Short mmCIF file of C-alpha atoms in Angstrom, two decimals:
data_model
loop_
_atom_site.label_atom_id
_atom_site.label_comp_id
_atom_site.label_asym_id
_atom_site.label_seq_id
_atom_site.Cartn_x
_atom_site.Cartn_y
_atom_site.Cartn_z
CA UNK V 401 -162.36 143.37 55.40
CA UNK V 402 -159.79 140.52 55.94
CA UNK V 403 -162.73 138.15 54.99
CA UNK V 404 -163.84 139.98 51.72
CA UNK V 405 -159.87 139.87 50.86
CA UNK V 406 -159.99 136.00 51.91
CA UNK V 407 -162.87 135.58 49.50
CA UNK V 408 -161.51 137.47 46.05
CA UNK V 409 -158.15 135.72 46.50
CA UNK V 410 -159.86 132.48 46.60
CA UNK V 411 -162.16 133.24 43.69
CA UNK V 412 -158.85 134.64 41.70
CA UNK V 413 -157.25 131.22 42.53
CA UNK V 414 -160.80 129.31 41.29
CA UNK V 415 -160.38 131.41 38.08
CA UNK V 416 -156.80 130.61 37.50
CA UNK V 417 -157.64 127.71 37.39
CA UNK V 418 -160.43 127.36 35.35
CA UNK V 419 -158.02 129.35 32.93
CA UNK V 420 -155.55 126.75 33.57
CA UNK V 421 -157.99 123.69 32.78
CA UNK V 422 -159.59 125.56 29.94
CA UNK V 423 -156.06 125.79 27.93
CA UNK V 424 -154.87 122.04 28.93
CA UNK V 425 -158.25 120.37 27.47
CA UNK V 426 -157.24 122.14 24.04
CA UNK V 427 -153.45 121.51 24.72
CA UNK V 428 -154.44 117.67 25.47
CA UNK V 429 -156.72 117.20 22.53
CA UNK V 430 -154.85 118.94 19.67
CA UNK V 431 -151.31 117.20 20.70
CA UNK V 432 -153.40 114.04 19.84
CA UNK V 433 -154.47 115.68 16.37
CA UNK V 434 -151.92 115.15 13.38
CA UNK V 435 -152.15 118.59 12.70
CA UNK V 436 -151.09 120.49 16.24
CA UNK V 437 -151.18 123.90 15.15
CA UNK V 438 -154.58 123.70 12.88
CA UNK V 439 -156.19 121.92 15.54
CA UNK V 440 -155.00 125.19 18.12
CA UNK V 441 -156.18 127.46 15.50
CA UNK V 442 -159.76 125.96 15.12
CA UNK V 443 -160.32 125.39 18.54
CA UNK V 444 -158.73 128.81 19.85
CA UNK V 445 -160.40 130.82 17.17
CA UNK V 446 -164.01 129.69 18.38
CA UNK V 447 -165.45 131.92 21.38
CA UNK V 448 -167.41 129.02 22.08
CA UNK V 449 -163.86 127.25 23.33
CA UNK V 450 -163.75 129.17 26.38
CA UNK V 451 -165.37 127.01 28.88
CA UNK V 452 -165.64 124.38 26.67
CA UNK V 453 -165.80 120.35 27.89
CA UNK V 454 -164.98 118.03 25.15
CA UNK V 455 -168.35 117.74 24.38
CA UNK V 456 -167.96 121.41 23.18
CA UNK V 457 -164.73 121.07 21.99
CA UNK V 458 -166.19 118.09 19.54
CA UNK V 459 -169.13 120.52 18.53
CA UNK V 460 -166.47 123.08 17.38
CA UNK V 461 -164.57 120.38 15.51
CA UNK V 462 -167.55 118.86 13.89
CA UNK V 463 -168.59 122.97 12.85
CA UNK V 464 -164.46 123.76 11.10
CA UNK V 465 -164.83 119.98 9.49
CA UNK V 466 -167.80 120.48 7.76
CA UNK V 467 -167.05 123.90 6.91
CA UNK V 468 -163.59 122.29 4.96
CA UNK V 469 -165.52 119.61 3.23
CA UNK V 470 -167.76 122.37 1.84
CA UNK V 471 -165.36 123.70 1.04
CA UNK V 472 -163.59 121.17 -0.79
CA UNK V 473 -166.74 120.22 -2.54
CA UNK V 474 -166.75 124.17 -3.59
CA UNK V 475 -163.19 123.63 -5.32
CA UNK V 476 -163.97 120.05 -6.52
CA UNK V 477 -166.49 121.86 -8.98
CA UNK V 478 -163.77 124.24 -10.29
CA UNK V 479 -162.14 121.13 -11.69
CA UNK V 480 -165.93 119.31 -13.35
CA UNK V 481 -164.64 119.32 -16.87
CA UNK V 482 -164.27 116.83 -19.15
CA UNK V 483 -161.29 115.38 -18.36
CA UNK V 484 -162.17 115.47 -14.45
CA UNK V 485 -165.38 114.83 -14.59
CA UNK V 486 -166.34 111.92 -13.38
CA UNK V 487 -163.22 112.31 -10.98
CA UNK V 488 -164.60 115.53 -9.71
CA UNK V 489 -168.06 114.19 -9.63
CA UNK V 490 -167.27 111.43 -7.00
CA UNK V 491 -165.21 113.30 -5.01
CA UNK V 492 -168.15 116.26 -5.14
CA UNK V 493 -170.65 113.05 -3.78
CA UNK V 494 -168.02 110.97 -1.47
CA UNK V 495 -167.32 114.88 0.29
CA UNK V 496 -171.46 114.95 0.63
CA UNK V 497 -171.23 111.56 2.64
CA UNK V 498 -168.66 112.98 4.65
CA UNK V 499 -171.03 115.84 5.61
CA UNK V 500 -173.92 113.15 6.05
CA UNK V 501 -171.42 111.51 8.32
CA UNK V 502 -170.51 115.02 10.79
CA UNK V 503 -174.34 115.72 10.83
CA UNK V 504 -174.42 112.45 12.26
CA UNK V 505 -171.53 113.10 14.77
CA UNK V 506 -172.88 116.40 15.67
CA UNK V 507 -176.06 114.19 17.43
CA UNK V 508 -173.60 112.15 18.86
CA UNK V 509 -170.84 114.09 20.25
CA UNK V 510 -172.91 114.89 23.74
CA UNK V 511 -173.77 111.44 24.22
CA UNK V 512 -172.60 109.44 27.14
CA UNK V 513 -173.36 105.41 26.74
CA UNK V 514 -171.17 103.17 24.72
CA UNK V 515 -172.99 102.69 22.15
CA UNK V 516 -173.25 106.11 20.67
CA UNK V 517 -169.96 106.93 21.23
CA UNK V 518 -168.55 104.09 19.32
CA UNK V 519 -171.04 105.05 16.88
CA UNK V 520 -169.17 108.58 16.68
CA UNK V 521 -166.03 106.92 16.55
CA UNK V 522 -167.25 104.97 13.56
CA UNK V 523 -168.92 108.04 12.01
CA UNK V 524 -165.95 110.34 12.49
CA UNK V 525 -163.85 107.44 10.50
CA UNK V 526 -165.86 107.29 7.75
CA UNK V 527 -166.25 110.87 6.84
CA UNK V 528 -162.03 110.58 6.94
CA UNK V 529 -162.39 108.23 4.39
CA UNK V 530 -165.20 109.99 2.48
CA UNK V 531 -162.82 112.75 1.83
CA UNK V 532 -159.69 110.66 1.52
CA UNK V 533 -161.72 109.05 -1.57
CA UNK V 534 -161.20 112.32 -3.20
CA UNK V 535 -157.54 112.22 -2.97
CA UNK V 536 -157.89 108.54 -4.83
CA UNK V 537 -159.89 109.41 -7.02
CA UNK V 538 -157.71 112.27 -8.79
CA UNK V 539 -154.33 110.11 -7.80
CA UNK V 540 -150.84 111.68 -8.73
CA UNK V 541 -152.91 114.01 -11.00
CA UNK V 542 -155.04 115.86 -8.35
CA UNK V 543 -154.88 119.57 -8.70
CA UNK V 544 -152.87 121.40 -6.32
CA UNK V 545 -156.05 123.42 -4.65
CA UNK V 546 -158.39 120.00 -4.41
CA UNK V 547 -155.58 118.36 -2.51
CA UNK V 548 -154.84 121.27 -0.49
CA UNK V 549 -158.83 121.70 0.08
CA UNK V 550 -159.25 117.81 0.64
CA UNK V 551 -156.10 117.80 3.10
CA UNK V 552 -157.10 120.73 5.64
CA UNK V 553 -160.65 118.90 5.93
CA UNK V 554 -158.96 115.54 6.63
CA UNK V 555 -157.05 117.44 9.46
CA UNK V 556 -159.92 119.48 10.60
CA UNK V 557 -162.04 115.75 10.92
CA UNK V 558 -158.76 114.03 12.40
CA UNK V 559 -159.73 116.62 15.45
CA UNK V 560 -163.22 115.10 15.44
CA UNK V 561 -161.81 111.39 15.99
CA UNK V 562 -159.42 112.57 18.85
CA UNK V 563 -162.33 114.31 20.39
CA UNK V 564 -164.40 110.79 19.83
CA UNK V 565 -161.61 108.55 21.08
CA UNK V 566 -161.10 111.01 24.26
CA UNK V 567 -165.09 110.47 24.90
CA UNK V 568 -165.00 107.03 24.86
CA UNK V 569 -162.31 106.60 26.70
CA UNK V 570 -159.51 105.57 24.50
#
């Protein structure tokens, strides 16, 4: 008896802290993240989080980003008319690099050697700046919704380069 009680304490201790490591990965990566609280609620919101090495983590991140940047392509067509449209149409084609760009980083994100990992880094940066092309595009006069759209994808991505940086060491 006293052994079986030795043996479920120490497995409630291995849980705990399991638990405990589980909640300080996401704590550690998103209070890297501009964005604290969005990068919490993406990560958190994921079943797939529980558990989760940063090789996960970065899986989930890559999954919300490209999710907002089809998003943001979705309103960025709302606003093809003729005064927008060339506007709308490069942000609609700079947001499909950006995608390009995670599919790439979703290959990349379990990786171990150097080389591929600065090659997410890299990859992670440029969809940023895909989607931050948007936001030039349109300038002062960017509608309300496309900046709103084109901001909570540059947060979600901003995840995805903290994840990268934490891989590679940095």
């Amino acid at each position: 008896m006293a052994n079986y009680s030795l043996l479920l304490f120490r497995a409630s201790i291995v849980l705990a802290l399991l638990f405990i490591s589980e909640a300080d990965l996401i704590s550690d990566v998103c209070s890297k993240a501009q964005k604290t609280f969005l990068c919490n609620q993406a990560l958190r919101s994921d079943p797939c989080s529980r558990g989760a090495n940063l090789p996960g983590l970065g899986k989930i991140a890559i999954d919300e980003s490209r999710a907002a940047v089809q998003n943001t392509i979705k309103v960025a067509k709302l606003f093809d008319n003729r005064g927008n449209k060339g506007k709308s149409e490069t942000c609609i084609e700079t947001c499909g690099d950006a995608i390009d760009n995670l599919n790439d980083c979703q290959k990349l994100v379990k990786a171990r050697d150097k080389f591929s990992l600065n090659t997410l880094q890299t990859k992670a940066s440029a969809a940023l700046t895909d989607v931050s092309t948007c936001d030039d595009e349109f300038g002062a006069g960017e509608p309300a919704k496309l900046k709103e759209a084109s901001q909570t994808a540059q947060d979600l991505i901003d995840v995805v380069l903290v994840i990268a940086n934490l891989l590679a060491g940095n």
